[in-house]
Amino acid sequence: DAGITQSPRHKVTETGTPVTLRCHQTENHRYMYWYRQDPGHGLRLIHYSYGVKDTDKGEVSDGYSVSRSKTEDFLLTLESATSSQTSVYFCAISALQGNYGYTFGSGTRLTVV
Amino acid sequence: TQLLEQSPQFLSIQEGENLTVYCNSSSVFSSLQWYRQEPGEGPVLLVTVVTGGEVKKLKRLTFQFGDARKDSSLHITAAQPGDTGLYLCAGLNFGNEKLTFGTGTRLTIIP
């Protein structure tokens, strides 16, 4: 019943190469978010979107860009991957802002070697 | 950046015992959410507490939001192996409506 899917689930890439992670939702939710999860840091917001072509930066946005050309898809791009971007990346969606929980995808484990 | 500190970081207890996990901040939040995350999966929302002093119960789990809206606790009664996981608190910031996540508590229940 997953209304949100992330692809790929795992990826190994070399330093300096571009990488794009995809988040796809079938819930027609307005808000979409990209987080990274690292030991000792919890989940940190990279970028978020509040509508088609409407995006904004989170607290750890350096080295990342996003695009949202359709309601259902939110892409995260690492323009030139670095080892510090090795992490687990989660996409989340929400219908409304405020006191409404997020629905998370299953994550993408990215390793930059 | 508002910070949420969770304690303990790691907790391993026997099945049937009780436990409490804490989520603390120096900042005031509009509301507080708790999530549980299992290995290889994303976090799943357990509860949202909105009012200072609010207490919510979800079967054997009791969630409380501090009176000053700066802290929260999760109490589990008679823990079971199925409670094993990473517990994350998340505070909703006033104004920008963004969630700030805590550092997490990794709970292991030993059968």
mmCIF file of C-alpha atoms in Angstrom:
data_model
loop_
_atom_site.group_PDB
_atom_site.id
_atom_site.type_symbol
_atom_site.label_atom_id
_atom_site.label_comp_id
_atom_site.label_asym_id
_atom_site.label_seq_id
_atom_site.Cartn_x
_atom_site.Cartn_y
_atom_site.Cartn_z
ATOM 1 C CA ASP A 1 0.000 0.000 0.000
ATOM 2 C CA ALA A 2 3.074 2.213 -0.356
ATOM 3 C CA GLY A 3 1.944 5.618 -1.625
ATOM 4 C CA ILE A 4 5.546 6.728 -1.820
ATOM 5 C CA THR A 5 8.439 4.933 -3.473
ATOM 6 C CA GLN A 6 12.097 5.793 -3.738
ATOM 7 C CA SER A 7 14.547 4.639 -6.368
ATOM 8 C CA PRO A 8 17.083 3.268 -6.400
ATOM 9 C CA ARG A 9 17.118 1.558 -2.990
ATOM 10 C CA HIS A 10 20.883 1.205 -3.061
ATOM 11 C CA LYS A 11 23.570 2.923 -5.086
ATOM 12 C CA VAL A 12 27.347 3.014 -5.100
ATOM 13 C CA THR A 13 28.941 5.818 -7.057
ATOM 14 C CA GLU A 14 32.330 7.378 -7.493
ATOM 15 C CA THR A 15 33.443 10.733 -6.170
ATOM 16 C CA GLY A 16 32.774 13.507 -8.642
ATOM 17 C CA THR A 17 29.958 11.822 -10.534
ATOM 18 C CA PRO A 18 26.421 13.209 -10.675
ATOM 19 C CA VAL A 19 23.701 11.206 -8.974
ATOM 20 C CA THR A 20 19.916 11.581 -9.080
ATOM 21 C CA LEU A 21 17.558 10.015 -6.589
ATOM 22 C CA ARG A 22 13.863 9.766 -7.343
ATOM 23 C CA CYS A 23 10.843 10.024 -5.097
ATOM 24 C CA HIS A 24 7.452 9.109 -6.540
ATOM 25 C CA GLN A 25 4.114 9.484 -4.744
ATOM 26 C CA THR A 26 0.612 8.387 -5.650
ATOM 27 C CA GLU A 27 -1.136 10.350 -2.868
ATOM 28 C CA ASN A 28 -1.351 13.692 -4.689
ATOM 29 C CA HIS A 29 0.163 15.379 -1.633
ATOM 30 C CA ARG A 30 1.315 18.957 -2.000
ATOM 31 C CA TYR A 31 4.399 18.846 0.191
ATOM 32 C CA MET A 32 7.479 16.715 -0.452
ATOM 33 C CA TYR A 33 10.750 16.613 1.445
ATOM 34 C CA TRP A 34 14.223 15.163 1.128
ATOM 35 C CA TYR A 35 16.099 14.204 4.304
ATOM 36 C CA ARG A 36 19.407 12.543 4.969
ATOM 37 C CA GLN A 37 19.962 10.311 7.978
ATOM 38 C CA ASP A 38 23.373 9.912 9.543
ATOM 39 C CA PRO A 39 24.414 8.369 12.864
ATOM 40 C CA GLY A 40 24.403 10.955 15.631
ATOM 41 C CA HIS A 41 22.599 13.536 13.529
ATOM 42 C CA GLY A 42 19.125 12.132 13.141
ATOM 43 C CA LEU A 43 17.180 13.265 10.114
ATOM 44 C CA ARG A 44 18.238 16.543 8.526
ATOM 45 C CA LEU A 45 16.233 18.401 5.906
ATOM 46 C CA ILE A 46 17.976 18.918 2.568
ATOM 47 C CA HIS A 47 15.285 20.494 0.378
ATOM 48 C CA TYR A 48 11.535 20.582 0.288
ATOM 49 C CA SER A 49 8.761 21.406 -2.156
ATOM 50 C CA TYR A 50 5.407 23.023 -1.585
ATOM 51 C CA GLY A 51 4.123 22.549 -5.107
ATOM 52 C CA VAL A 52 5.114 21.954 -8.702
ATOM 53 C CA LYS A 53 8.237 23.987 -9.439
ATOM 54 C CA ASP A 54 8.123 25.468 -5.930
ATOM 55 C CA THR A 55 11.100 24.349 -3.862
ATOM 56 C CA ASP A 56 13.216 25.717 -1.049
ATOM 57 C CA LYS A 57 16.375 24.884 0.858
ATOM 58 C CA GLY A 58 16.608 23.025 4.116
ATOM 59 C CA GLU A 59 19.387 23.077 6.682
ATOM 60 C CA VAL A 60 21.918 20.958 4.734
ATOM 61 C CA SER A 61 21.314 21.960 1.108
ATOM 62 C CA ASP A 62 24.898 22.621 -0.030
ATOM 63 C CA GLY A 63 25.884 20.253 -2.836
ATOM 64 C CA TYR A 64 22.295 19.250 -3.580
ATOM 65 C CA SER A 65 19.644 20.453 -5.988
ATOM 66 C CA VAL A 66 16.049 19.390 -6.501
ATOM 67 C CA SER A 67 13.364 19.547 -9.120
ATOM 68 C CA ARG A 68 9.650 18.976 -9.121
ATOM 69 C CA SER A 69 8.087 19.138 -12.577
ATOM 70 C CA LYS A 70 5.062 17.020 -11.631
ATOM 71 C CA THR A 71 3.100 16.671 -8.404
ATOM 72 C CA GLU A 72 4.082 13.042 -8.072
ATOM 73 C CA ASP A 73 7.833 13.272 -8.617
ATOM 74 C CA PHE A 74 10.545 14.970 -6.563
ATOM 75 C CA LEU A 75 14.120 14.491 -7.719
ATOM 76 C CA LEU A 76 17.239 15.017 -5.625
ATOM 77 C CA THR A 77 20.500 15.563 -7.527
ATOM 78 C CA LEU A 78 24.017 15.478 -6.220
ATOM 79 C CA GLU A 79 25.832 17.483 -8.868
ATOM 80 C CA SER A 80 29.262 16.087 -8.008
ATOM 81 C CA ALA A 81 29.109 13.442 -5.319
ATOM 82 C CA THR A 82 31.534 13.589 -2.402
ATOM 83 C CA SER A 83 32.297 11.043 0.304
ATOM 84 C CA SER A 84 30.554 13.273 2.868
ATOM 85 C CA GLN A 85 27.322 12.662 0.984
ATOM 86 C CA THR A 86 27.427 8.961 1.796
ATOM 87 C CA SER A 87 24.205 8.565 3.719
ATOM 88 C CA VAL A 88 20.702 7.169 3.745
ATOM 89 C CA TYR A 89 18.293 9.497 1.971
ATOM 90 C CA PHE A 90 14.615 9.606 2.775
ATOM 91 C CA CYS A 91 11.792 11.234 0.919
ATOM 92 C CA ALA A 92 8.663 12.258 2.813
ATOM 93 C CA ILE A 93 5.267 13.606 1.823
ATOM 94 C CA SER A 94 2.489 15.437 3.607
ATOM 95 C CA ALA A 95 -0.884 16.688 2.502
ATOM 96 C CA LEU A 96 -0.810 19.750 4.697
ATOM 97 C CA GLN A 97 1.695 21.580 6.827
ATOM 98 C CA GLY A 98 1.204 21.866 10.526
ATOM 99 C CA ASN A 99 0.273 19.090 12.898
ATOM 100 C CA TYR A 100 0.067 16.416 10.264
ATOM 101 C CA GLY A 101 2.602 13.659 10.161
ATOM 102 C CA TYR A 102 4.876 12.862 7.307
ATOM 103 C CA THR A 103 4.777 9.631 5.326
ATOM 104 C CA PHE A 104 8.272 8.445 4.560
ATOM 105 C CA GLY A 105 9.629 6.306 1.776
ATOM 106 C CA SER A 106 11.847 3.323 2.468
ATOM 107 C CA GLY A 107 15.038 5.222 1.763
ATOM 108 C CA THR A 108 17.999 5.113 -0.611
ATOM 109 C CA ARG A 109 21.348 4.005 0.746
ATOM 110 C CA LEU A 110 23.996 5.941 -1.170
ATOM 111 C CA THR A 111 27.685 5.169 -0.920
ATOM 112 C CA VAL A 112 30.211 7.494 -2.519
ATOM 113 C CA VAL A 113 33.618 5.860 -2.961
ATOM 114 C CA THR B 1 18.780 25.748 14.300
ATOM 115 C CA GLN B 2 16.557 24.266 16.971
ATOM 116 C CA LEU B 3 17.883 21.066 18.512
ATOM 117 C CA LEU B 4 16.078 18.120 20.025
ATOM 118 C CA GLU B 5 18.112 15.855 22.252
ATOM 119 C CA GLN B 6 16.854 12.377 22.967
ATOM 120 C CA SER B 7 17.912 10.195 25.864
ATOM 121 C CA PRO B 8 19.014 7.595 26.240
ATOM 122 C CA GLN B 9 20.665 7.063 22.866
ATOM 123 C CA PHE B 10 20.573 3.306 23.317
ATOM 124 C CA LEU B 11 18.388 1.190 25.577
ATOM 125 C CA SER B 12 18.311 -2.577 25.891
ATOM 126 C CA ILE B 13 15.853 -4.142 28.315
ATOM 127 C CA GLN B 14 14.109 -7.432 28.991
ATOM 128 C CA GLU B 15 10.664 -8.208 27.705
ATOM 129 C CA GLY B 16 8.016 -7.191 30.205
ATOM 130 C CA GLU B 17 9.913 -4.254 31.688
ATOM 131 C CA ASN B 18 8.813 -0.638 31.548
ATOM 132 C CA LEU B 19 10.835 2.179 30.015
ATOM 133 C CA THR B 20 10.786 5.904 29.340
ATOM 134 C CA VAL B 21 12.443 7.798 26.506
ATOM 135 C CA TYR B 22 12.960 11.538 26.721
ATOM 136 C CA CYS B 23 13.027 14.290 24.124
ATOM 137 C CA ASN B 24 14.313 17.667 25.291
ATOM 138 C CA SER B 25 14.943 21.073 23.800
ATOM 139 C CA SER B 26 15.591 24.634 24.867
ATOM 140 C CA SER B 27 13.175 25.756 22.153
ATOM 141 C CA VAL B 28 9.408 25.884 22.197
ATOM 142 C CA PHE B 29 7.574 23.864 19.572
ATOM 143 C CA SER B 30 4.107 24.165 18.119
ATOM 144 C CA SER B 31 3.628 20.414 18.480
ATOM 145 C CA LEU B 32 5.632 17.251 18.913
ATOM 146 C CA GLN B 33 5.503 14.074 16.859
ATOM 147 C CA TRP B 34 6.881 10.631 17.625
ATOM 148 C CA TYR B 35 7.990 8.169 14.967
ATOM 149 C CA ARG B 36 9.280 4.596 15.041
ATOM 150 C CA GLN B 37 11.722 3.368 12.452
ATOM 151 C CA GLU B 38 12.651 -0.229 11.737
ATOM 152 C CA PRO B 39 15.836 -1.313 9.943
ATOM 153 C CA GLY B 40 15.741 -0.668 6.214
ATOM 154 C CA GLU B 41 12.543 1.349 6.405
ATOM 155 C CA GLY B 42 11.475 4.935 6.811
ATOM 156 C CA PRO B 43 10.048 6.354 10.047
ATOM 157 C CA VAL B 44 6.369 5.748 10.735
ATOM 158 C CA LEU B 45 4.285 8.268 12.640
ATOM 159 C CA LEU B 46 3.026 7.061 16.030
ATOM 160 C CA VAL B 47 1.410 10.145 17.498
ATOM 161 C CA THR B 48 1.205 13.938 17.502
ATOM 162 C CA VAL B 49 0.826 15.903 20.737
ATOM 163 C CA VAL B 50 -0.299 19.478 20.357
ATOM 164 C CA THR B 51 -1.256 21.022 23.683
ATOM 165 C CA GLY B 52 1.183 21.683 26.521
ATOM 166 C CA GLY B 53 0.670 19.003 29.177
ATOM 167 C CA GLU B 54 -1.195 16.742 26.779
ATOM 168 C CA VAL B 55 -1.053 13.005 27.357
ATOM 169 C CA LYS B 56 -1.922 10.482 24.656
ATOM 170 C CA LYS B 57 -2.086 6.732 24.979
ATOM 171 C CA LEU B 58 -1.598 4.230 22.201
ATOM 172 C CA LYS B 59 -2.115 0.777 23.726
ATOM 173 C CA ARG B 60 0.995 0.254 25.901
ATOM 174 C CA LEU B 61 2.626 3.509 24.775
ATOM 175 C CA THR B 62 2.014 6.786 26.639
ATOM 176 C CA PHE B 63 3.163 10.073 25.169
ATOM 177 C CA GLN B 64 3.360 13.339 27.072
ATOM 178 C CA PHE B 65 4.050 16.874 25.900
ATOM 179 C CA GLY B 66 5.677 19.133 28.479
ATOM 180 C CA ASP B 67 3.746 22.048 29.920
ATOM 181 C CA ALA B 68 6.227 24.494 28.407
ATOM 182 C CA ARG B 69 6.121 22.703 25.013
ATOM 183 C CA LYS B 70 9.876 22.175 25.083
ATOM 184 C CA ASP B 71 10.017 18.497 25.925
ATOM 185 C CA SER B 72 8.212 15.214 25.562
ATOM 186 C CA SER B 73 8.407 11.690 26.854
ATOM 187 C CA LEU B 74 7.430 8.256 25.634
ATOM 188 C CA HIS B 75 6.662 5.586 28.216
ATOM 189 C CA ILE B 76 6.262 1.949 27.223
ATOM 190 C CA THR B 77 4.634 -0.470 29.632
ATOM 191 C CA ALA B 78 5.454 -4.176 29.554
ATOM 192 C CA ALA B 79 7.780 -3.899 26.567
ATOM 193 C CA GLN B 80 7.572 -6.550 23.880
ATOM 194 C CA PRO B 81 10.095 -7.592 21.205
ATOM 195 C CA GLY B 82 7.877 -5.921 18.603
ATOM 196 C CA ASP B 83 8.649 -2.580 20.246
ATOM 197 C CA THR B 84 12.261 -2.847 19.093
ATOM 198 C CA GLY B 85 13.253 -0.003 16.804
ATOM 199 C CA LEU B 86 14.571 3.523 16.530
ATOM 200 C CA TYR B 87 12.282 6.068 18.182
ATOM 201 C CA LEU B 88 12.436 9.610 16.852
ATOM 202 C CA CYS B 89 10.796 12.720 18.202
ATOM 203 C CA ALA B 90 10.184 15.666 15.919
ATOM 204 C CA GLY B 91 9.179 19.184 16.847
ATOM 205 C CA LEU B 92 7.103 21.402 14.604
ATOM 206 C CA ASN B 93 8.616 24.863 14.472
ATOM 207 C CA PHE B 94 6.494 27.936 14.877
ATOM 208 C CA GLY B 95 6.412 30.090 11.803
ATOM 209 C CA ASN B 96 8.150 27.979 9.184
ATOM 210 C CA GLU B 97 6.071 24.835 9.841
ATOM 211 C CA LYS B 98 9.093 22.592 9.451
ATOM 212 C CA LEU B 99 9.901 19.520 11.495
ATOM 213 C CA THR B 100 13.121 19.305 13.488
ATOM 214 C CA PHE B 101 14.014 15.705 14.290
ATOM 215 C CA GLY B 102 15.676 14.458 17.426
ATOM 216 C CA THR B 103 18.794 12.327 17.456
ATOM 217 C CA GLY B 104 16.856 9.138 18.163
ATOM 218 C CA THR B 105 16.716 6.397 20.775
ATOM 219 C CA ARG B 106 17.543 2.884 19.639
ATOM 220 C CA LEU B 107 15.471 0.466 21.683
ATOM 221 C CA THR B 108 16.089 -3.271 21.868
ATOM 222 C CA ILE B 109 13.702 -5.557 23.720
ATOM 223 C CA ILE B 110 15.249 -8.875 24.656
ATOM 224 C CA PRO B 111 12.855 -11.844 24.661
#
